[in-house]
Short mmCIF file of C-alpha atoms and ligand atoms in Angstrom, two decimals:
data_model
loop_
_atom_site.label_atom_id
_atom_site.label_comp_id
_atom_site.label_asym_id
_atom_site.label_seq_id
_atom_site.Cartn_x
_atom_site.Cartn_y
_atom_site.Cartn_z
CA MET A 198 -49.82 12.89 -42.14
CA VAL A 199 -48.57 12.93 -45.71
CA THR A 200 -45.01 14.21 -45.74
CA GLY A 201 -43.99 13.38 -49.30
CA SER A 202 -44.36 15.50 -52.37
CA GLY A 203 -46.29 13.21 -54.70
CA ARG A 204 -47.65 9.75 -55.39
CA PRO A 205 -45.43 6.67 -55.09
CA GLY A 206 -43.97 5.63 -58.44
CA PRO A 207 -42.00 7.44 -61.07
CA ILE A 208 -40.88 10.93 -60.13
CA ALA A 209 -41.25 13.43 -62.97
CA PHE A 210 -37.85 14.73 -64.09
CA THR A 211 -38.10 17.84 -66.17
CA THR A 212 -34.50 18.77 -66.94
CA VAL A 213 -31.72 17.03 -68.82
CA PRO A 214 -29.23 15.84 -66.16
CA GLU A 215 -26.04 17.84 -65.88
CA PHE A 216 -24.00 14.71 -65.13
CA GLN A 217 -24.03 11.29 -66.71
CA THR A 218 -21.64 8.37 -66.54
CA SER A 219 -18.43 8.93 -68.50
CA PRO A 220 -18.20 7.20 -71.92
CA GLY A 221 -17.64 3.47 -71.59
CA MET A 222 -18.72 3.42 -67.94
CA ARG A 223 -22.09 2.19 -66.74
CA ASP A 224 -24.29 2.05 -63.69
CA ILE A 225 -25.44 -1.46 -62.98
CA LEU A 226 -28.87 -1.13 -61.39
CA PRO A 227 -31.19 -3.62 -59.70
CA PRO A 228 -32.27 -6.24 -60.70
CA GLU A 229 -29.26 -6.56 -63.09
CA SER A 230 -26.87 -5.94 -60.19
CA ALA A 231 -28.28 -9.03 -58.43
CA ARG A 232 -27.41 -11.00 -61.54
CA TRP A 233 -23.82 -9.72 -61.40
CA ARG A 234 -23.51 -10.79 -57.78
CA ARG A 235 -24.88 -14.22 -58.52
CA PHE A 236 -22.45 -14.54 -61.42
CA VAL A 237 -19.58 -14.00 -59.00
CA ASP A 238 -21.18 -16.42 -56.49
CA VAL A 239 -21.29 -19.15 -59.13
CA PHE A 240 -17.67 -18.45 -60.06
CA ALA A 241 -16.62 -18.60 -56.41
CA ARG A 242 -18.44 -21.92 -55.98
CA VAL A 243 -16.78 -23.49 -59.04
CA THR A 244 -13.26 -22.30 -58.20
CA GLU A 245 -13.38 -22.76 -54.41
CA ALA A 246 -14.49 -26.36 -54.98
CA ALA A 247 -11.12 -26.78 -56.74
CA GLY A 248 -9.06 -25.28 -53.90
CA TYR A 249 -8.77 -21.67 -55.07
CA GLY A 250 -8.94 -18.83 -52.51
CA GLN A 251 -9.99 -15.29 -53.28
CA VAL A 252 -7.31 -12.61 -53.63
CA MET A 253 -8.40 -8.99 -53.29
CA SER A 254 -5.85 -6.45 -54.42
CA PRO A 255 -5.99 -2.66 -54.86
CA LEU A 256 -7.54 -1.00 -57.89
CA LEU A 257 -4.36 1.07 -58.21
CA GLU A 258 -0.80 -0.15 -58.61
CA ASP A 259 2.49 1.52 -59.42
CA LEU A 260 2.51 2.08 -63.17
CA GLY A 261 5.62 -0.12 -63.37
CA VAL A 262 3.67 -3.21 -62.33
CA PHE A 263 1.65 -3.04 -65.53
CA GLN A 264 4.54 -1.86 -67.68
CA ARG A 265 6.19 -5.22 -66.96
CA ILE A 266 3.37 -6.83 -68.97
CA GLY A 267 5.25 -5.44 -71.98
CA ASP A 268 5.19 -2.17 -73.87
CA ALA A 269 4.19 -3.74 -77.18
CA THR A 270 0.70 -4.34 -75.82
CA ASP A 271 -2.04 -1.78 -76.54
CA VAL A 272 -3.34 -2.33 -73.01
CA VAL A 273 -0.07 -0.88 -71.71
CA SER A 274 1.00 1.57 -74.40
CA LYS A 275 -2.36 3.16 -75.26
CA GLU A 276 -5.15 2.21 -72.89
CA MET A 277 -3.85 2.76 -69.40
CA TYR A 278 -5.52 5.20 -67.00
CA ASP A 279 -2.35 6.49 -65.32
CA PHE A 280 -1.62 9.60 -63.33
CA VAL A 281 0.70 11.08 -60.75
CA ASP A 282 -0.86 11.10 -57.27
CA LYS A 283 -0.49 13.78 -54.59
CA GLY A 284 2.61 12.03 -53.27
CA GLY A 285 4.28 12.18 -56.69
CA ARG A 286 3.85 8.43 -57.39
CA HIS A 287 3.09 7.43 -60.96
CA ILE A 288 0.19 5.03 -60.62
CA ALA A 289 -2.38 3.34 -62.84
CA LEU A 290 -5.87 1.94 -62.53
CA ARG A 291 -5.47 -1.77 -63.17
CA PRO A 292 -6.18 -2.81 -66.77
CA GLU A 293 -6.05 -6.48 -65.72
CA LEU A 294 -5.25 -8.50 -62.61
CA THR A 295 -2.57 -11.00 -63.62
CA ALA A 296 0.25 -8.52 -63.04
CA SER A 297 -1.28 -7.47 -59.70
CA VAL A 298 -1.50 -11.11 -58.58
CA CYS A 299 2.15 -11.67 -59.54
CA ARG A 300 3.12 -8.49 -57.67
CA ALA A 301 1.20 -9.79 -54.62
CA PHE A 302 2.98 -13.16 -54.92
CA VAL A 303 6.38 -11.48 -54.89
CA GLN A 304 5.36 -9.23 -51.99
CA HIS A 305 3.78 -11.88 -49.72
CA ARG A 306 5.72 -15.04 -50.71
CA PRO A 307 2.87 -17.54 -50.21
CA LEU A 308 3.49 -21.27 -50.48
CA ALA A 309 3.35 -22.66 -54.01
CA PRO A 310 1.30 -23.72 -55.80
CA TRP A 311 -0.66 -20.58 -55.02
CA LYS A 312 -4.17 -20.97 -56.41
CA VAL A 313 -6.28 -17.82 -56.33
CA TRP A 314 -9.47 -16.44 -57.86
CA TYR A 315 -10.51 -12.83 -58.19
CA THR A 316 -13.22 -10.49 -59.34
CA GLY A 317 -13.41 -6.76 -59.85
CA SER A 318 -13.38 -3.83 -62.21
CA MET A 319 -10.64 -3.20 -64.76
CA PHE A 320 -10.00 0.01 -66.67
CA ARG A 321 -8.88 0.38 -70.27
CA TYR A 322 -9.18 3.52 -72.35
CA GLU A 323 -10.78 1.84 -75.37
CA LYS A 324 -13.33 2.94 -77.94
CA PRO A 325 -16.63 2.04 -76.25
CA GLN A 326 -19.11 -0.20 -78.07
CA ARG A 327 -21.39 -3.12 -77.21
CA GLY A 328 -19.26 -5.53 -75.17
CA ARG A 329 -16.31 -3.14 -74.98
CA TYR A 330 -16.20 -0.65 -72.13
CA ARG A 331 -13.66 1.52 -70.34
CA GLN A 332 -14.62 0.10 -66.99
CA PHE A 333 -15.52 -3.57 -67.16
CA ASP A 334 -15.49 -6.48 -64.76
CA GLN A 335 -13.63 -9.74 -64.83
CA VAL A 336 -13.58 -12.92 -62.84
CA GLY A 337 -10.43 -14.98 -63.11
CA ILE A 338 -7.99 -17.44 -61.59
CA GLU A 339 -4.22 -17.72 -61.44
CA VAL A 340 -1.97 -20.60 -60.36
CA LEU A 341 1.61 -19.67 -59.49
CA GLY A 342 4.49 -22.00 -58.83
CA THR A 343 4.03 -25.06 -61.02
CA ASP A 344 4.56 -25.83 -64.70
CA ASP A 345 2.68 -29.14 -64.58
CA PRO A 346 0.54 -29.37 -67.75
CA ASN A 347 -2.21 -30.87 -65.57
CA VAL A 348 -2.61 -27.39 -64.11
CA ASP A 349 -3.15 -25.96 -67.59
CA VAL A 350 -5.89 -28.55 -68.07
CA GLU A 351 -7.44 -27.81 -64.65
CA VAL A 352 -7.47 -24.08 -65.34
CA ILE A 353 -9.06 -24.45 -68.77
CA ALA A 354 -11.54 -27.01 -67.41
CA LEU A 355 -12.66 -24.65 -64.65
CA GLY A 356 -13.44 -21.95 -67.21
CA TRP A 357 -15.36 -24.48 -69.26
CA GLU A 358 -17.25 -25.75 -66.22
CA PHE A 359 -18.16 -22.20 -65.23
CA TYR A 360 -19.72 -21.47 -68.62
CA ARG A 361 -21.68 -24.71 -68.28
CA ALA A 362 -22.83 -23.67 -64.79
CA LEU A 363 -24.22 -20.45 -66.30
CA GLY A 364 -26.11 -22.51 -68.85
CA LEU A 365 -24.17 -21.29 -71.91
CA GLN A 366 -24.15 -23.92 -74.66
CA GLN A 367 -22.55 -22.08 -77.58
CA VAL A 368 -19.15 -21.27 -76.10
CA THR A 369 -16.22 -22.76 -78.00
CA LEU A 370 -12.67 -23.26 -76.79
CA LEU A 371 -9.60 -22.43 -78.85
CA VAL A 372 -6.16 -23.51 -77.67
CA ASN A 373 -2.64 -22.93 -78.89
CA SER A 374 0.91 -23.03 -77.61
CA LEU A 375 3.39 -20.23 -78.16
CA GLY A 376 6.27 -22.53 -77.19
CA GLU A 377 9.14 -21.68 -74.87
CA PRO A 378 10.40 -18.09 -74.86
CA GLU A 379 13.22 -19.03 -77.29
CA ASP A 380 10.73 -20.80 -79.61
CA ARG A 381 8.50 -17.78 -79.50
CA ALA A 382 11.43 -15.45 -80.22
CA ARG A 383 12.53 -17.52 -83.24
CA TYR A 384 8.95 -17.64 -84.47
CA VAL A 385 8.55 -13.88 -84.16
CA GLU A 386 11.68 -13.41 -86.29
CA ALA A 387 10.36 -15.85 -88.91
CA LEU A 388 7.08 -13.95 -89.01
CA ARG A 389 8.90 -10.64 -89.36
CA THR A 390 10.92 -12.00 -92.27
CA HIS A 391 7.78 -13.40 -93.93
CA PHE A 392 5.75 -10.21 -93.65
CA GLU A 393 8.66 -7.91 -94.53
CA ALA A 394 9.30 -9.91 -97.69
CA ASN A 395 5.69 -9.20 -98.72
CA LEU A 396 5.31 -5.73 -97.29
CA ALA A 397 3.55 -4.29 -100.36
CA ASP A 398 0.62 -6.72 -99.90
CA LEU A 399 0.14 -5.92 -96.22
CA SER A 400 -2.53 -3.44 -95.05
CA GLU A 401 -1.29 -0.11 -93.71
CA GLU A 402 -2.57 -0.98 -90.20
CA SER A 403 -0.71 -4.28 -90.19
CA LYS A 404 2.51 -2.57 -91.31
CA VAL A 405 2.31 -0.50 -88.14
CA THR A 406 1.56 -3.62 -86.04
CA LEU A 407 4.50 -5.43 -87.66
CA GLY A 408 6.89 -2.76 -86.42
CA LYS A 409 5.67 -3.30 -82.85
CA ASN A 410 4.78 -6.97 -82.58
CA PRO A 411 4.78 -9.29 -85.61
CA LEU A 412 2.69 -11.86 -83.68
CA ARG A 413 -0.27 -9.50 -83.56
CA VAL A 414 -0.37 -9.31 -87.37
CA LEU A 415 -1.84 -12.82 -87.15
CA ASP A 416 -4.85 -11.27 -85.37
CA SER A 417 -5.69 -9.12 -88.41
CA LYS A 418 -9.25 -9.64 -89.64
CA ARG A 419 -8.72 -7.43 -92.69
CA PRO A 420 -9.37 -9.30 -95.98
CA GLN A 421 -6.27 -7.70 -97.57
CA ASP A 422 -4.07 -9.45 -95.00
CA ALA A 423 -5.80 -12.84 -95.18
CA PRO A 424 -3.58 -14.50 -97.87
CA LEU A 425 -0.34 -13.42 -96.17
CA VAL A 426 -1.59 -14.50 -92.74
CA ALA A 427 -2.65 -17.88 -94.14
CA ALA A 428 0.78 -18.37 -95.74
CA ALA A 429 2.68 -17.31 -92.59
CA PRO A 430 5.03 -19.74 -90.82
CA LYS A 431 3.30 -21.94 -88.23
CA ILE A 432 4.33 -21.85 -84.57
CA ALA A 433 4.16 -25.66 -84.34
CA ASP A 434 7.26 -25.84 -86.54
CA PHE A 435 9.23 -23.91 -83.93
CA TYR A 436 8.42 -25.92 -80.79
CA SER A 437 11.27 -27.34 -78.74
CA GLU A 438 10.82 -30.92 -77.55
CA LYS A 439 9.78 -29.66 -74.14
CA ALA A 440 7.17 -27.27 -75.53
CA ALA A 441 5.77 -29.92 -77.88
CA ALA A 442 5.50 -32.44 -75.01
CA HIS A 443 3.79 -29.85 -72.79
CA PHE A 444 1.22 -29.05 -75.46
CA ASP A 445 0.63 -32.76 -76.17
CA ALA A 446 -0.07 -33.31 -72.47
CA VAL A 447 -2.51 -30.39 -72.31
CA ARG A 448 -4.46 -31.63 -75.31
CA ALA A 449 -4.50 -35.19 -73.95
CA GLY A 450 -5.85 -33.89 -70.63
CA LEU A 451 -8.65 -31.98 -72.34
CA VAL A 452 -9.55 -35.07 -74.35
CA ALA A 453 -9.55 -37.15 -71.13
CA LEU A 454 -12.03 -34.69 -69.59
CA GLY A 455 -14.21 -34.70 -72.71
CA ILE A 456 -13.80 -30.95 -73.24
CA PRO A 457 -14.11 -30.11 -76.94
CA PHE A 458 -11.51 -27.72 -78.34
CA THR A 459 -9.97 -26.51 -81.56
CA VAL A 460 -6.26 -25.88 -81.97
CA ASP A 461 -5.87 -22.42 -83.48
CA THR A 462 -2.23 -21.85 -84.36
CA LYS A 463 -2.95 -18.15 -84.95
CA LEU A 464 -4.23 -17.61 -81.39
CA VAL A 465 -1.63 -15.22 -79.93
CA ARG A 466 -3.89 -13.09 -77.68
CA GLY A 467 -3.42 -9.44 -76.87
CA LEU A 468 -0.98 -9.57 -73.97
CA ASP A 469 2.76 -10.05 -74.40
CA TYR A 470 3.49 -12.25 -71.43
CA TYR A 471 2.18 -15.56 -72.80
CA ARG A 472 4.42 -18.63 -73.17
CA TYR A 473 3.43 -22.24 -73.83
CA THR A 474 -0.35 -22.68 -73.55
CA THR A 475 -2.78 -19.94 -74.60
CA PHE A 476 -6.54 -20.34 -74.89
CA GLU A 477 -9.68 -18.38 -75.52
CA PHE A 478 -13.37 -18.97 -74.91
CA GLN A 479 -15.50 -17.58 -77.70
CA GLY A 480 -19.20 -16.84 -77.58
CA GLY A 481 -21.48 -18.03 -80.34
CA THR A 482 -23.55 -14.88 -80.62
CA LEU A 483 -21.55 -11.65 -80.18
CA ASP A 484 -19.92 -9.65 -83.00
CA SER A 485 -16.61 -11.19 -83.90
CA ALA A 486 -14.63 -8.25 -82.47
CA GLN A 487 -16.20 -8.83 -79.06
CA ASN A 488 -16.77 -12.56 -79.09
CA ALA A 489 -13.79 -13.36 -76.87
CA LEU A 490 -15.65 -13.97 -73.63
CA GLY A 491 -12.48 -14.87 -71.80
CA GLY A 492 -9.00 -16.14 -72.24
CA GLY A 493 -5.68 -16.80 -70.67
CA GLY A 494 -2.52 -18.79 -70.78
CA ARG A 495 0.88 -19.41 -69.24
CA TYR A 496 3.04 -16.46 -68.39
CA ASP A 497 6.23 -18.08 -67.06
CA GLY A 498 8.55 -15.09 -66.66
CA LEU A 499 6.14 -12.45 -65.37
CA VAL A 500 6.94 -13.05 -61.68
CA GLU A 501 10.63 -12.67 -62.50
CA ALA A 502 9.94 -9.48 -64.42
CA LEU A 503 8.32 -8.18 -61.23
CA GLY A 504 11.41 -8.92 -59.16
CA GLY A 505 10.54 -12.42 -57.89
CA PRO A 506 12.25 -15.78 -58.38
CA ALA A 507 11.63 -17.79 -61.57
CA THR A 508 8.03 -18.92 -61.07
CA PRO A 509 5.73 -20.46 -63.64
CA GLY A 510 2.16 -19.18 -63.78
CA ILE A 511 -1.06 -19.76 -65.63
CA GLY A 512 -4.56 -18.34 -65.44
CA PHE A 513 -7.48 -16.82 -67.26
CA ALA A 514 -9.86 -13.92 -66.96
CA LEU A 515 -13.45 -13.92 -68.17
CA GLY A 516 -15.28 -10.70 -68.98
CA LEU A 517 -18.40 -10.42 -66.88
CA ASP A 518 -20.03 -7.83 -69.13
CA ARG A 519 -19.46 -9.82 -72.30
CA THR A 520 -20.39 -13.15 -70.78
CA LEU A 521 -23.71 -11.71 -69.60
CA LEU A 522 -24.38 -10.37 -73.10
CA ALA A 523 -23.80 -13.91 -74.37
CA CYS A 524 -26.21 -15.16 -71.68
CA ASP A 525 -28.82 -12.66 -72.90
CA ASP A 526 -28.32 -13.81 -76.47
CA GLU A 527 -28.67 -17.48 -75.49
CA GLY A 528 -31.57 -16.73 -73.10
CA VAL A 529 -29.85 -18.23 -70.05
CA PHE A 530 -28.84 -17.06 -66.56
CA ALA A 531 -31.61 -14.49 -66.15
CA ALA A 532 -31.52 -11.89 -63.36
CA PRO A 533 -32.76 -13.48 -60.13
CA SER A 534 -35.94 -12.11 -58.59
CA THR A 535 -35.28 -9.39 -56.06
CA ALA A 536 -38.92 -9.26 -54.93
CA VAL A 537 -39.49 -9.41 -51.18
CA ASP A 538 -41.63 -12.10 -49.55
CA VAL A 539 -44.02 -9.77 -47.80
CA PHE A 540 -45.22 -6.18 -48.23
CA VAL A 541 -46.71 -4.53 -45.16
CA VAL A 542 -49.62 -2.13 -45.65
CA ASP A 543 -50.42 -0.02 -42.61
CA THR A 544 -53.11 2.68 -42.64
CA THR A 545 -53.15 3.26 -38.87
CA GLY A 546 -50.64 6.08 -38.98
CA GLY A 547 -48.69 4.50 -36.11
CA THR A 548 -45.77 2.13 -35.81
CA GLU A 549 -47.42 -1.13 -36.97
CA ALA A 550 -45.57 -1.31 -40.31
CA LEU A 551 -42.34 -0.52 -38.51
CA THR A 552 -42.67 -3.30 -35.93
CA ILE A 553 -44.15 -5.91 -38.27
CA THR A 554 -41.41 -5.49 -40.93
CA ALA A 555 -38.78 -5.62 -38.16
CA GLN A 556 -40.32 -8.82 -36.76
CA LEU A 557 -40.51 -10.48 -40.18
CA ARG A 558 -36.97 -9.48 -41.14
CA ALA A 559 -35.64 -10.76 -37.82
CA ALA A 560 -37.36 -14.09 -38.54
CA GLY A 561 -35.51 -14.34 -41.87
CA LEU A 562 -38.28 -13.23 -44.24
CA SER A 563 -37.70 -10.34 -46.60
CA ALA A 564 -40.20 -7.56 -46.03
CA ASP A 565 -40.84 -4.12 -47.44
CA ARG A 566 -43.47 -1.52 -46.67
CA ALA A 567 -45.08 1.71 -47.88
CA TYR A 568 -44.11 5.06 -46.43
CA GLU A 569 -45.80 8.41 -45.89
CA ASN A 570 -49.06 6.93 -44.54
CA ARG A 571 -50.73 6.90 -47.92
CA SER A 572 -54.23 5.64 -48.69
CA MET A 573 -54.99 1.92 -48.68
CA LYS A 574 -55.36 1.99 -52.48
CA SER A 575 -52.00 3.64 -52.99
CA GLN A 576 -50.24 1.28 -50.56
CA MET A 577 -51.81 -1.77 -52.24
CA LYS A 578 -50.47 -0.49 -55.57
CA GLY A 579 -47.04 -0.39 -53.98
CA ALA A 580 -47.55 -3.93 -52.69
CA ASP A 581 -48.41 -5.15 -56.20
CA ARG A 582 -45.46 -3.33 -57.73
CA SER A 583 -43.09 -4.83 -55.16
CA GLY A 584 -43.63 -8.32 -56.53
CA ALA A 585 -44.14 -9.60 -52.97
CA ALA A 586 -45.96 -12.90 -52.53
CA PHE A 587 -48.15 -11.63 -49.67
CA ALA A 588 -49.46 -8.36 -48.30
CA VAL A 589 -49.87 -8.04 -44.56
CA ILE A 590 -52.54 -5.39 -44.00
CA VAL A 591 -53.25 -3.47 -40.79
CA GLY A 592 -56.08 -0.89 -40.64
CA SER A 593 -57.74 0.61 -37.58
CA ASN A 594 -60.17 -2.37 -37.23
CA GLU A 595 -57.31 -4.87 -37.23
CA LEU A 596 -55.32 -2.74 -34.82
CA GLU A 597 -58.23 -2.70 -32.41
CA ALA A 598 -58.86 -6.45 -32.78
CA GLY A 599 -55.17 -7.37 -32.52
CA THR A 600 -55.25 -9.01 -35.95
CA VAL A 601 -53.75 -8.57 -39.42
CA VAL A 602 -55.05 -9.49 -42.87
CA VAL A 603 -52.73 -11.68 -44.95
CA ARG A 604 -53.54 -11.42 -48.64
CA PRO A 605 -51.86 -13.49 -51.37
CA LEU A 606 -50.80 -11.14 -54.17
CA ARG A 607 -50.13 -13.61 -56.93
CA ALA A 608 -52.83 -15.59 -58.66
CA GLU A 609 -51.02 -18.89 -58.28
CA LEU A 610 -50.77 -18.37 -54.51
CA SER A 611 -54.48 -17.56 -54.06
CA ASP A 612 -55.32 -20.84 -55.82
CA ASP A 613 -52.90 -22.83 -53.72
CA THR A 614 -53.92 -21.43 -50.36
CA ALA A 615 -57.29 -22.81 -49.38
CA SER A 616 -58.79 -19.61 -48.04
CA GLY A 617 -57.03 -16.92 -50.10
CA GLN A 618 -57.14 -13.91 -47.80
CA ALA A 619 -56.98 -14.70 -44.07
CA VAL A 620 -57.54 -12.72 -40.89
CA VAL A 621 -54.85 -13.80 -38.46
CA PRO A 622 -54.16 -12.87 -34.83
CA ARG A 623 -51.13 -10.61 -34.76
CA THR A 624 -49.36 -13.12 -32.50
CA ASP A 625 -49.83 -15.92 -35.07
CA LEU A 626 -48.58 -13.93 -38.07
CA LEU A 627 -45.19 -15.61 -38.33
CA ASP A 628 -46.62 -19.12 -38.01
CA HIS A 629 -49.26 -18.36 -40.60
CA LEU A 630 -46.77 -16.93 -43.08
CA THR A 631 -44.39 -19.82 -42.58
CA LYS A 632 -47.24 -22.21 -43.36
CA VAL A 633 -48.57 -20.45 -46.47
CA MET A 634 -45.10 -19.80 -47.86
CA SER A 635 -43.79 -23.35 -47.53
P1 LIG B 793 -7.81 -10.20 -71.75
O1 LIG B 793 -8.01 -11.06 -72.94
O2 LIG B 793 -7.21 -8.87 -71.95
O3 LIG B 793 -6.97 -11.05 -70.71
O4 LIG B 793 -9.21 -10.00 -71.02
C1 LIG B 793 -10.00 -11.09 -70.63
C2 LIG B 793 -11.45 -10.82 -70.91
O5 LIG B 793 -11.85 -9.58 -70.33
C3 LIG B 793 -11.80 -10.66 -72.38
O6 LIG B 793 -11.96 -11.91 -73.01
C4 LIG B 793 -13.09 -9.89 -72.32
O7 LIG B 793 -14.20 -10.74 -72.06
C5 LIG B 793 -12.88 -9.01 -71.12
N1 LIG B 793 -12.51 -7.66 -71.58
C6 LIG B 793 -11.29 -7.20 -71.95
N2 LIG B 793 -11.35 -5.91 -72.31
C7 LIG B 793 -12.66 -5.55 -72.20
C8 LIG B 793 -13.39 -4.33 -72.41
N3 LIG B 793 -12.79 -3.22 -72.81
N4 LIG B 793 -14.73 -4.34 -72.18
C9 LIG B 793 -15.36 -5.46 -71.77
N5 LIG B 793 -14.72 -6.62 -71.53
C10 LIG B 793 -13.40 -6.67 -71.75
C11 LIG B 793 -6.57 -10.60 -69.49
O8 LIG B 793 -7.02 -9.64 -68.93
C12 LIG B 793 -5.57 -11.50 -68.82
N6 LIG B 793 -5.23 -10.93 -67.53
C13 LIG B 793 -6.14 -12.91 -68.70
C14 LIG B 793 -5.20 -13.84 -68.01
C15 LIG B 793 -5.26 -14.22 -66.72
N7 LIG B 793 -4.16 -14.43 -68.56
C16 LIG B 793 -3.57 -15.16 -67.64
N8 LIG B 793 -4.19 -15.02 -66.52
#
C-alpha cells in the first residue's frame, strides 16, 4: 500500500515561506552539522588531554554579569540581547562565556587552578556579514587561580595545537601584553593625551572611540588614522618590572615550544577586561575585518568584579563559524560522511525492512531503509542516494527462500568483493556483511 503523496526525493514547494531565520542566525543542516560536532570533539580531545574539564553554563545570565566586563565595550553597550523576564529579572543572552565562567567560579568555589573548556552559542546584535553573525558558536578554555606565565603559554599552545589538529596551516599568532592594571591605566592616559593633541587629524569615528576608550583607537583600520596610530606611545614603555618579566617568560615559553608568533604592540582586543598577556589567532584567508579566528588573554580582576576573591584568570575563545570558513578556504577539515553502511530494500510489503534494520543497528552497523512500500526501482534510487556501501534486498522470492541479496553500491566495493552481488541466507546476513565490510 502506498501511503505517501509523491515520489521519494525533493518535495515541490510552491509558496515563499512565511518564516525564515532571523538576520544573522542560521540553521546548520546535515552534513555540515556533523562537521560542527566533530569540530567540538577535536577540541574536547585536545583540551581534555591537558586536564581541562567541560563547564556547561546557562545561555542566560543576569545582565549584571556581563556588565562587569566593562561598559566601554561594544559587546556590552551596544550588542547585548537583554530583556526583562516574567519574574522582573533583567537578563541577557550571553555574548561570551568568560564572564559566565567567572560567575560560576564565584558561585561554586572549585579548587584552583580551575581548568575548564566550553562550547556553545553566543549572541551579539551585530551587523551580519560573512563570518559575523548574531548567533555564533565558540569553543574556549579558561584557567582560574594562577598567574604563572607557564599557564599563558599552555593556553596559547592549546589553541595553536587545535588549529593544527584541524589541518589549518595559514593561521598566525599575534601576542601582546597590556601590562598591569596601573601600567594599562597610565598608557591609556598617554594615548588620550597623544590623540587629543592631534584631534584635527583623527577620523570622526575615532574621535568618538577616543571619548570611550582610547585603546580602541589603535584598532582603527582607517587610512586617515594610520599616521597618528603609528606615532602613538608604545605600551612596552609603560610596563612595570613585573609585567615585563611576565611577558618575557611568555615569549620564552612560546619559543621553547617552537610556536611562531609576532608581537603586535597595538593588539588591544575588543573586551575591556584584559591585563598582561593578550593574543589573537588570525586566519590567512578571510577579509581583514573577520580574520580574527580566535583570541584571548589574562583578565586578572574579573572574578573580583563579580564578587569573588582576587583571582587571576586567562583563556581564549575561538569562533567556530569563522574557523570553519577558514577551513573551507584552505580546503581542510571537510564534513565527515554521514552515509549509512547499509540500505535495506524490501518489496514484500511486510516487516522485513523493519526487522533487518533493527538487527543491523543492534549489531552496531548504521542502516537506513525506504518507506511506503515503493517499487524496487524507486527504493534502489533511495539506496543510491543514501550513499550506503551495500543494499540488502528482500523481495517475495527471497522471503520465501529465507535469503537476502547483498549488493555493493559503490564501484570500488564491487571490484574488491570477489562476487559482487551475493545471495545470502537470512541467518548469515550479519556474518556476510561483517566480512565484506572489513
Ligand atoms: P572575542 O574576541 O569577542 O573574545 O571572540 C572570540 C572569537 O569569537 C572571535 O575571534 C571570533 O572568531 C568569534 N566571534 C566573535 N563575534 C562573532 C560574531 N559576531 N560572529 C562570528 N564569530 C564571532 C571573547 O569572546 C572572549 N570571551 C575570549 C576570551 C576567553 N578571553 C579570555 N578568555
